Amino acid sequence: LYPGEAFDPLGLADDPDTFAELQVKEIKNGRLAMFSMFGYYVQAIVTGEGPVENWTAHLADPFAVNGLTAAFMGQFTPSPVAMLGMSSIKSAVVATGAAAFLAAAPALAADVKLGGDNGQLAFVPSSVTIKAGEAVTWTNNAGFPHNIVFDEDAIPEGVKADSLSHEDYLNAKGDQVSTTFNTAGSYSYYCEPHQGAGMQGKVIVE
C-alpha cells in the first residue's frame, strides 16, 4: 500500500492513522521476508540443495528430515570435500593478504648503523650495494644525534635529494628511517651534525 496512489487502488490507506500503521506493517513484512531468504541461503549451504529439493525431501520423510532430528543435524558436519574447499578459500585469502602486504612494504636490502658500537662517528657499513626497488634502513646506534642528508651533486641525475634525505635528527637509540631507491647509480650522503668528523656514506644501486 505504500507509497499509496496507484499502489493502493482500494483506498485502504486514505485515513492518515491507517496509512501510518500500514507503513509499519509493510516494513515489518519486508524484514520478515529478508529473514526468510536468509534461511533459504543457510539451508542451501548446509544441505547443498535448493529449497524445492529440501522441501520435497521433508515431505517424503517429515520425521527424518527436519531441523530437530539427529539425521538432519548430521548435515552440519562438514564433508571432506567441503572442508577442503574452505581450506582452499582460507589459503587464498591469506595468500592474497600476504601478497598485498608485501607489495605495499618496501623490499629491505641493507641495514646501516648510525654510529659504531665503539662510539665511532661513522655509518656502519659506510657503503652498501642494493638493487633498484630495494630499501636501506638506518638505525640510530651511538654518538647521536644523527641524520641522513643526500648530496644533490652526488646522486643520479633527475633524482631529488630531498625525497631521499631524512634531515630531522634521530635522538634516541634504536630510532630508524628507511629510503627506497628506484634509480640505478651511486648515492653519496652524510650526517649533517658530524660531517666535519667525516661521517659519510654511500649507496650503490644496481
Coordinates of N, CA and C in Angstrom, one line a residue:
L1 N 0.8 -1.2 0.0 CA 0.0 0.0 0.0 C 0.9 1.3 0.0
Y2 N 2.1 1.1 0.4 CA 3.0 2.3 0.4 C 3.8 2.4 -0.9
P3 N 3.8 3.5 -1.6 CA 3.5 4.9 -1.1 C 2.1 5.4 -1.4
G4 N 1.2 4.5 -1.7 CA -0.2 4.9 -2.0 C -0.5 5.1 -3.4
E5 N -1.5 5.9 -3.7 CA -1.9 6.2 -5.1 C -2.1 4.9 -5.9
A6 N -1.3 4.7 -6.9 CA -1.5 3.5 -7.8 C -1.3 2.2 -7.1
F7 N -0.5 2.3 -6.0 CA -0.2 1.1 -5.2 C -1.3 0.8 -4.2
D8 N -2.3 1.7 -4.1 CA -3.4 1.5 -3.2 C -4.7 1.7 -3.9
P9 N -5.1 0.8 -4.9 CA -6.3 1.0 -5.7 C -7.6 0.9 -4.9
L10 N -7.6 0.3 -3.8 CA -8.8 0.2 -3.0 C -8.9 1.3 -2.0
G11 N -7.9 2.2 -1.9 CA -8.0 3.3 -1.0 C -8.0 2.9 0.5
L12 N -7.3 1.8 0.8 CA -7.2 1.3 2.2 C -6.4 2.3 3.1
A13 N -5.6 3.1 2.5 CA -4.7 4.0 3.3 C -5.1 5.4 3.2
D14 N -6.4 5.7 2.9 CA -6.8 7.1 2.8 C -6.8 7.8 4.2
D15 N -7.1 7.0 5.2 CA -7.1 7.5 6.6 C -5.6 7.6 7.0
P16 N -5.1 8.8 7.5 CA -3.7 9.0 7.9 C -3.2 8.0 8.9
D17 N -4.1 7.8 9.9 CA -3.7 6.8 11.0 C -3.5 5.4 10.5
T18 N -4.5 5.0 9.6 CA -4.4 3.7 9.0 C -3.2 3.6 8.1
F19 N -2.9 4.7 7.4 CA -1.8 4.8 6.5 C -0.5 4.6 7.2
A20 N -0.3 5.3 8.4 CA 0.9 5.1 9.2 C 1.1 3.7 9.7
E21 N -0.1 3.1 10.1 CA 0.0 1.7 10.6 C 0.4 0.7 9.6
L22 N -0.2 0.9 8.3 CA 0.2 0.0 7.2 C 1.6 0.2 6.8
Q23 N 2.2 1.4 6.9 CA 3.6 1.6 6.6 C 4.5 0.7 7.5
V24 N 4.2 0.8 8.8 CA 5.0 0.0 9.7 C 4.8 -1.5 9.5
K25 N 3.6 -1.9 9.2 CA 3.4 -3.4 8.9 C 4.1 -3.8 7.6
E26 N 4.1 -2.9 6.6 CA 4.8 -3.3 5.4 C 6.3 -3.4 5.6
I27 N 6.9 -2.5 6.4 CA 8.3 -2.6 6.8 C 8.6 -3.9 7.5
K28 N 7.8 -4.2 8.5 CA 8.0 -5.5 9.2 C 7.9 -6.7 8.3
N29 N 6.9 -6.6 7.4 CA 6.7 -7.7 6.4 C 8.0 -7.9 5.6
G30 N 8.6 -6.8 5.1 CA 9.8 -6.8 4.3 C 10.9 -7.4 5.1
R31 N 11.1 -7.1 6.4 CA 12.1 -7.6 7.2 C 12.0 -9.1 7.4
L32 N 10.7 -9.6 7.6 CA 10.5 -11.0 7.7 C 10.8 -11.7 6.4
A33 N 10.5 -11.1 5.3 CA 10.9 -11.7 4.0 C 12.4 -11.9 3.9
M34 N 13.1 -10.8 4.3 CA 14.6 -10.9 4.2 C 15.1 -12.0 5.1
F35 N 14.5 -12.1 6.3 CA 15.0 -13.2 7.2 C 14.7 -14.6 6.6
S36 N 13.5 -14.7 6.0 CA 13.2 -16.0 5.3 C 14.2 -16.3 4.2
M37 N 14.6 -15.3 3.4 CA 15.5 -15.6 2.4 C 16.9 -16.0 3.0
F38 N 17.2 -15.4 4.1 CA 18.5 -15.8 4.8 C 18.4 -17.3 5.2
G39 N 17.2 -17.7 5.6 CA 17.0 -19.1 6.0 C 17.2 -20.0 4.8
Y40 N 16.7 -19.6 3.6 CA 17.0 -20.4 2.4 C 18.5 -20.6 2.1
Y41 N 19.2 -19.4 2.2 CA 20.6 -19.5 1.9 C 21.4 -20.4 2.9
V42 N 21.0 -20.3 4.2 CA 21.7 -21.2 5.2 C 21.4 -22.7 4.9
Q43 N 20.1 -22.9 4.6 CA 19.7 -24.3 4.3 C 20.4 -24.9 3.1
A44 N 20.6 -24.0 2.0 CA 21.3 -24.5 0.8 C 22.8 -24.7 1.1
I45 N 23.4 -23.9 2.0 CA 24.8 -24.1 2.3 C 25.0 -25.4 3.1
V46 N 24.0 -25.7 4.0 CA 24.2 -26.8 4.9 C 23.9 -28.1 4.1
T47 N 22.8 -28.1 3.3 CA 22.4 -29.4 2.6 C 23.0 -29.5 1.2
G48 N 23.5 -28.4 0.6 CA 24.0 -28.4 -0.7 C 22.9 -28.6 -1.8
E49 N 21.6 -28.3 -1.4 CA 20.5 -28.4 -2.3 C 19.6 -27.2 -2.2
G50 N 18.8 -26.9 -3.2 CA 17.9 -25.8 -3.2 C 16.7 -26.0 -2.4
P51 N 15.8 -24.9 -2.2 CA 14.6 -25.0 -1.4 C 13.6 -26.0 -1.8
V52 N 13.4 -26.2 -3.1 CA 12.5 -27.2 -3.7 C 12.9 -28.6 -3.3
E53 N 14.2 -28.9 -3.5 CA 14.7 -30.3 -3.2 C 14.6 -30.5 -1.7
N54 N 14.9 -29.5 -0.9 CA 14.8 -29.7 0.6 C 13.4 -29.9 1.0
W55 N 12.4 -29.2 0.4 CA 11.0 -29.3 0.8 C 10.5 -30.7 0.4
T56 N 10.9 -31.1 -0.8 CA 10.5 -32.4 -1.3 C 11.0 -33.5 -0.4
A57 N 12.3 -33.4 0.1 CA 12.8 -34.4 1.0 C 12.1 -34.4 2.3
H58 N 11.7 -33.3 2.8 CA 11.0 -33.2 4.1 C 9.6 -33.8 3.9
L59 N 8.9 -33.6 2.8 CA 7.6 -34.2 2.6 C 7.6 -35.7 2.5
A60 N 8.7 -36.2 1.9 CA 8.9 -37.6 1.8 C 9.1 -38.3 3.1
D61 N 9.8 -37.6 4.0 CA 10.0 -38.2 5.3 C 10.1 -37.1 6.4
P62 N 9.0 -36.6 6.8 CA 9.0 -35.4 7.7 C 9.7 -35.7 9.0
F63 N 9.7 -36.9 9.5 CA 10.3 -37.2 10.8 C 11.8 -37.3 10.8
A64 N 12.3 -37.7 9.6 CA 13.7 -37.9 9.5 C 14.4 -36.7 8.9
V65 N 13.7 -35.9 8.2 CA 14.3 -34.7 7.5 C 13.7 -33.4 8.1
N66 N 14.2 -32.9 9.1 CA 13.7 -31.6 9.7 C 14.8 -31.1 10.6
G67 N 14.6 -29.9 11.1 CA 15.6 -29.2 11.8 C 15.9 -29.7 13.2
L68 N 15.1 -30.7 13.7 CA 15.2 -31.2 15.1 C 15.7 -32.6 15.2
T69 N 15.9 -33.3 14.1 CA 16.3 -34.7 14.1 C 17.8 -34.8 14.0
A70 N 18.3 -35.9 14.6 CA 19.7 -36.1 14.5 C 20.2 -36.3 13.1
A71 N 19.3 -36.9 12.3 CA 19.6 -37.1 10.9 C 19.9 -35.8 10.2
F72 N 19.1 -34.8 10.4 CA 19.3 -33.5 9.8 C 20.5 -32.8 10.4
M73 N 20.6 -32.9 11.7 CA 21.7 -32.2 12.4 C 23.1 -32.8 11.9
G74 N 23.1 -34.0 11.4 CA 24.3 -34.6 10.9 C 24.7 -33.8 9.6
Q75 N 23.8 -33.1 9.0 CA 24.2 -32.4 7.8 C 25.2 -31.3 8.1
F76 N 25.2 -30.9 9.4 CA 26.1 -29.8 9.8 C 27.5 -30.2 9.9
T77 N 27.8 -31.5 9.8 CA 29.2 -32.0 9.9 C 29.8 -31.8 8.5
P78 N 30.8 -31.0 8.4 CA 31.4 -30.7 7.1 C 32.0 -31.9 6.5
S79 N 31.7 -32.1 5.2 CA 32.3 -33.2 4.5 C 33.7 -32.9 4.1
P80 N 34.5 -34.0 3.8 CA 35.9 -33.7 3.5 C 36.0 -32.8 2.3
V81 N 35.1 -32.9 1.3 CA 35.2 -32.0 0.2 C 34.9 -30.6 0.6
A82 N 33.9 -30.4 1.5 CA 33.6 -29.0 1.9 C 34.8 -28.5 2.7
M83 N 35.3 -29.3 3.6 CA 36.5 -28.9 4.4 C 37.6 -28.5 3.5
L84 N 37.9 -29.3 2.5 CA 38.9 -28.9 1.5 C 38.7 -27.6 0.8
G85 N 37.4 -27.4 0.5 CA 37.0 -26.1 -0.2 C 37.2 -25.0 0.7
M86 N 36.8 -25.1 2.0 CA 37.0 -24.0 3.0 C 38.5 -23.7 3.2
S87 N 39.3 -24.8 3.2 CA 40.7 -24.7 3.4 C 41.4 -23.9 2.3
S88 N 40.9 -24.2 1.1 CA 41.4 -23.5 -0.1 C 41.1 -22.1 -0.1
I89 N 39.8 -21.8 0.3 CA 39.4 -20.4 0.4 C 40.2 -19.6 1.4
K90 N 40.4 -20.2 2.6 CA 41.2 -19.6 3.7 C 42.7 -19.4 3.2
S91 N 43.2 -20.4 2.5 CA 44.6 -20.2 2.0 C 44.7 -19.1 1.0
A92 N 43.6 -19.0 0.1 CA 43.6 -17.9 -0.9 C 43.6 -16.6 -0.3
V93 N 42.7 -16.5 0.8 CA 42.6 -15.2 1.5 C 43.9 -14.8 2.2
V94 N 44.5 -15.8 2.8 CA 45.8 -15.5 3.5 C 46.9 -15.1 2.5
A95 N 46.9 -15.8 1.4 CA 47.9 -15.5 0.3 C 47.7 -14.2 -0.3
T96 N 46.4 -13.8 -0.5 CA 46.1 -12.5 -1.1 C 46.5 -11.4 -0.1
G97 N 46.2 -11.6 1.2 CA 46.6 -10.6 2.2 C 48.1 -10.4 2.3
A98 N 48.8 -11.6 2.3 CA 50.2 -11.5 2.3 C 50.8 -10.8 1.1
A99 N 50.3 -11.1 0.0 CA 50.8 -10.5 -1.3 C 50.6 -9.0 -1.2
A100 N 49.4 -8.6 -0.7 CA 49.1 -7.1 -0.7 C 50.1 -6.5 0.3
F101 N 50.3 -7.1 1.4 CA 51.3 -6.6 2.4 C 52.7 -6.4 1.9
L102 N 53.1 -7.5 1.2 CA 54.5 -7.4 0.6 C 54.6 -6.4 -0.5
A103 N 53.5 -6.2 -1.2 CA 53.5 -5.3 -2.3 C 53.6 -3.8 -1.8
A104 N 52.9 -3.6 -0.6 CA 52.9 -2.3 0.0 C 54.2 -2.0 0.7
A105 N 54.8 -3.0 1.3 CA 56.0 -2.7 2.1 C 57.3 -2.7 1.2
P106 N 58.2 -1.8 1.5 CA 59.4 -1.8 0.7 C 60.3 -3.0 0.9
A107 N 61.0 -3.4 -0.1 CA 61.9 -4.6 0.0 C 63.2 -4.1 0.7
L108 N 63.3 -4.5 1.9 CA 64.5 -4.1 2.7 C 65.7 -4.9 2.2
A109 N 66.8 -4.3 1.9 CA 68.0 -5.0 1.4 C 69.3 -4.7 2.2
A110 N 69.3 -3.6 3.0 CA 70.5 -3.3 3.7 C 70.2 -2.5 5.0
D111 N 71.0 -2.8 6.0 CA 70.9 -2.1 7.3 C 72.2 -1.3 7.6
V112 N 72.0 -0.1 8.0 CA 73.2 0.7 8.3 C 73.1 1.3 9.7
K113 N 74.1 1.1 10.5 CA 74.1 1.7 11.9 C 74.6 3.1 11.8
L114 N 73.9 4.0 12.6 CA 74.4 5.4 12.7 C 75.2 5.4 14.0
G115 N 76.5 5.4 13.8 CA 77.5 5.3 14.9 C 77.9 3.9 15.1
G116 N 79.3 3.7 15.3 CA 79.8 2.4 15.5 C 79.6 2.0 16.9
D117 N 79.7 0.7 17.2 CA 79.5 0.1 18.5 C 80.5 0.7 19.5
N118 N 81.7 1.1 19.0 CA 82.7 1.7 19.9 C 82.6 3.2 20.0
G119 N 81.4 3.7 19.5 CA 81.2 5.2 19.6 C 81.8 6.0 18.5
Q120 N 82.3 5.3 17.5 CA 82.9 5.9 16.3 C 81.8 6.7 15.5
L121 N 82.1 7.9 15.1 CA 81.1 8.7 14.3 C 81.2 8.3 12.9
A122 N 80.4 7.3 12.5 CA 80.5 6.7 11.2 C 79.3 6.0 10.8
F123 N 79.0 5.8 9.6 CA 78.0 4.9 9.1 C 78.6 3.5 9.0
V124 N 77.9 2.5 9.6 CA 78.5 1.2 9.6 C 77.5 0.2 9.0
P125 N 77.8 -0.3 7.8 CA 79.0 -0.1 6.9 C 78.8 1.3 6.2
S126 N 79.9 1.8 5.8 CA 79.9 3.1 5.1 C 79.4 3.0 3.7
S127 N 79.4 1.8 3.1 CA 79.0 1.6 1.7 C 78.2 0.4 1.6
V128 N 77.0 0.4 0.9 CA 76.1 -0.8 0.7 C 75.7 -0.8 -0.7
T129 N 75.5 -2.0 -1.2 CA 75.1 -2.2 -2.6 C 73.7 -2.9 -2.6
I130 N 72.7 -2.4 -3.3 CA 71.4 -3.0 -3.4 C 70.9 -3.0 -4.8
K131 N 69.8 -3.5 -5.1 CA 69.1 -3.5 -6.4 C 68.0 -2.4 -6.4
A132 N 67.7 -2.0 -7.6 CA 66.7 -1.0 -7.8 C 65.4 -1.5 -7.2
G133 N 64.7 -0.6 -6.5 CA 63.4 -1.0 -5.8 C 63.6 -1.5 -4.4
E134 N 64.8 -1.7 -4.0 CA 65.1 -2.1 -2.6 C 65.3 -0.9 -1.7
A135 N 65.4 -1.1 -0.4 CA 65.5 0.0 0.6 C 66.6 -0.2 1.5
V136 N 67.1 0.9 2.0 CA 68.1 0.9 3.0 C 67.5 1.5 4.3
T137 N 67.8 0.8 5.4 CA 67.3 1.3 6.7 C 68.5 1.7 7.6
W138 N 68.4 2.9 8.2 CA 69.4 3.4 9.1 C 68.9 3.3 10.5
T139 N 69.7 2.8 11.4 CA 69.3 2.6 12.8 C 70.2 3.4 13.7
N140 N 69.7 4.3 14.5 CA 70.5 5.1 15.5 C 71.2 4.1 16.5
N141 N 72.5 4.3 16.6 CA 73.2 3.3 17.4 C 74.0 4.0 18.5
A142 N 74.9 5.0 18.1 CA 75.7 5.6 19.1 C 76.2 7.0 18.6
G143 N 76.5 7.9 19.5 CA 77.1 9.2 19.1 C 76.0 10.1 18.5
F144 N 74.7 9.8 18.8 CA 73.7 10.7 18.2 C 73.7 12.1 18.9
P145 N 73.0 13.1 18.3 CA 72.0 12.9 17.2 C 72.6 12.8 15.8
H146 N 71.9 12.1 15.0 CA 72.3 11.9 13.6 C 71.2 12.2 12.6
N147 N 71.5 12.4 11.4 CA 70.5 12.5 10.3 C 71.2 12.0 9.1
I148 N 70.4 11.9 8.0 CA 70.9 11.4 6.7 C 70.5 12.4 5.7
V149 N 71.5 13.0 5.1 CA 71.4 14.1 4.1 C 72.1 13.7 2.8
F150 N 71.4 13.5 1.7 CA 72.0 13.2 0.4 C 72.5 14.4 -0.3
D151 N 73.6 14.3 -0.9 CA 74.3 15.4 -1.6 C 73.7 15.4 -3.0
E152 N 73.0 16.5 -3.3 CA 72.3 16.6 -4.6 C 73.3 16.6 -5.8
D153 N 74.5 16.8 -5.5 CA 75.5 16.8 -6.6 C 76.2 15.4 -6.7
A154 N 75.8 14.5 -5.9 CA 76.4 13.2 -5.9 C 75.4 12.1 -5.9
I155 N 74.3 12.3 -6.6 CA 73.2 11.3 -6.9 C 72.9 11.3 -8.3
P156 N 72.2 10.3 -8.8 CA 71.9 10.2 -10.3 C 71.0 11.4 -10.7
E157 N 71.2 11.8 -11.9 CA 70.5 12.9 -12.5 C 69.0 12.7 -12.5
G158 N 68.2 13.7 -12.2 CA 66.8 13.5 -12.2 C 66.2 13.1 -10.8
V159 N 67.1 12.6 -9.9 CA 66.6 12.2 -8.6 C 66.7 13.4 -7.6
K160 N 65.7 13.6 -6.9 CA 65.6 14.7 -5.9 C 66.2 14.3 -4.6
A161 N 67.2 15.0 -4.1 CA 67.9 14.7 -2.8 C 66.9 14.8 -1.7
D162 N 65.9 15.7 -1.7 CA 65.0 15.9 -0.6 C 64.1 14.7 -0.4
S163 N 63.8 13.9 -1.5 CA 63.0 12.8 -1.4 C 63.7 11.6 -0.8
L164 N 65.0 11.7 -0.7 CA 65.8 10.6 -0.1 C 66.3 10.9 1.3
S165 N 66.5 12.1 1.6 CA 67.1 12.5 2.9 C 66.1 12.4 4.0
H166 N 66.7 12.3 5.2 CA 65.9 12.4 6.5 C 66.7 13.4 7.3
E167 N 66.3 14.6 7.2 CA 67.0 15.7 7.8 C 66.7 15.9 9.3
D168 N 65.6 15.4 9.7 CA 65.2 15.5 11.2 C 66.2 14.7 12.0
Y169 N 66.7 15.2 13.1 CA 67.6 14.5 13.9 C 67.0 13.3 14.6
L170 N 67.8 12.2 14.6 CA 67.4 11.0 15.4 C 68.1 11.1 16.7
N171 N 67.3 11.2 17.8 CA 67.9 11.5 19.1 C 67.9 10.3 20.1
A172 N 67.3 9.2 19.7 CA 67.2 8.1 20.6 C 67.8 6.8 20.0
K173 N 68.4 6.0 20.8 CA 68.9 4.7 20.3 C 67.8 3.8 19.8
G174 N 68.0 3.3 18.6 CA 67.0 2.4 18.0 C 66.1 3.1 17.1
D175 N 66.1 4.4 17.0 CA 65.3 5.1 16.0 C 65.7 4.7 14.6
Q176 N 64.7 4.6 13.7 CA 65.0 4.1 12.4 C 64.3 5.0 11.3
V177 N 65.0 5.0 10.2 CA 64.4 5.6 9.0 C 64.8 4.8 7.8
S178 N 64.0 4.8 6.7 CA 64.3 4.0 5.5 C 64.1 4.8 4.3
T179 N 64.8 4.5 3.2 CA 64.6 5.1 1.9 C 64.7 4.0 0.9
T180 N 63.7 4.1 -0.1 CA 63.7 3.1 -1.2 C 64.4 3.8 -2.4
F181 N 65.2 3.0 -3.1 CA 65.9 3.6 -4.2 C 65.4 2.9 -5.5
N182 N 64.9 3.7 -6.4 CA 64.3 3.1 -7.6 C 65.2 3.4 -8.9
T183 N 66.2 4.2 -8.8 CA 67.0 4.5 -9.9 C 68.4 4.0 -9.7
A184 N 69.0 3.3 -10.7 CA 70.3 2.8 -10.5 C 71.4 3.9 -10.5
G185 N 72.5 3.7 -9.8 CA 73.5 4.7 -9.7 C 74.1 4.8 -8.4
S186 N 75.0 5.8 -8.2 CA 75.7 5.9 -6.9 C 75.1 7.1 -6.1
Y187 N 74.9 6.9 -4.8 CA 74.3 8.0 -4.0 C 75.2 8.2 -2.8
S188 N 75.7 9.4 -2.7 CA 76.5 9.8 -1.5 C 75.7 10.6 -0.5
Y189 N 76.0 10.4 0.8 CA 75.2 11.1 1.8 C 76.1 11.3 3.0
Y190 N 75.6 12.1 3.9 CA 76.4 12.4 5.1 C 75.5 12.7 6.3
C191 N 76.1 12.8 7.5 CA 75.4 13.2 8.7 C 75.7 14.6 8.9
E192 N 74.7 15.5 8.9 CA 75.0 16.9 9.0 C 75.7 17.3 10.3
P193 N 75.3 16.8 11.5 CA 76.0 17.2 12.7 C 77.4 16.8 12.7
H194 N 77.8 15.7 12.0 CA 79.1 15.1 12.1 C 79.8 15.1 10.7
Q195 N 79.4 15.9 9.8 CA 80.0 16.0 8.5 C 81.5 16.3 8.7
G196 N 81.8 17.2 9.6 CA 83.2 17.6 9.8 C 84.1 16.5 10.3
A197 N 83.4 15.6 11.0 CA 84.2 14.4 11.5 C 84.3 13.3 10.5
G198 N 83.8 13.5 9.3 CA 84.0 12.6 8.2 C 82.9 11.5 8.2
M199 N 81.7 11.8 8.8 CA 80.7 10.8 8.8 C 79.9 10.8 7.5
Q200 N 80.3 10.0 6.6 CA 79.8 10.0 5.2 C 79.5 8.5 4.8
G201 N 78.6 8.4 3.9 CA 78.2 7.0 3.4 C 77.9 7.0 1.9
K202 N 77.7 5.8 1.4 CA 77.4 5.7 0.0 C 76.4 4.5 -0.2
V203 N 75.5 4.7 -1.1 CA 74.6 3.6 -1.5 C 74.8 3.4 -3.0
I204 N 75.1 2.2 -3.4 CA 75.2 1.8 -4.8 C 74.0 1.0 -5.2
V205 N 73.3 1.5 -6.2 CA 72.1 0.8 -6.7 C 72.3 0.2 -8.1
E206 N 72.2 -1.1 -8.2 CA 72.5 -1.7 -9.5 C 71.2 -1.9 -10.3

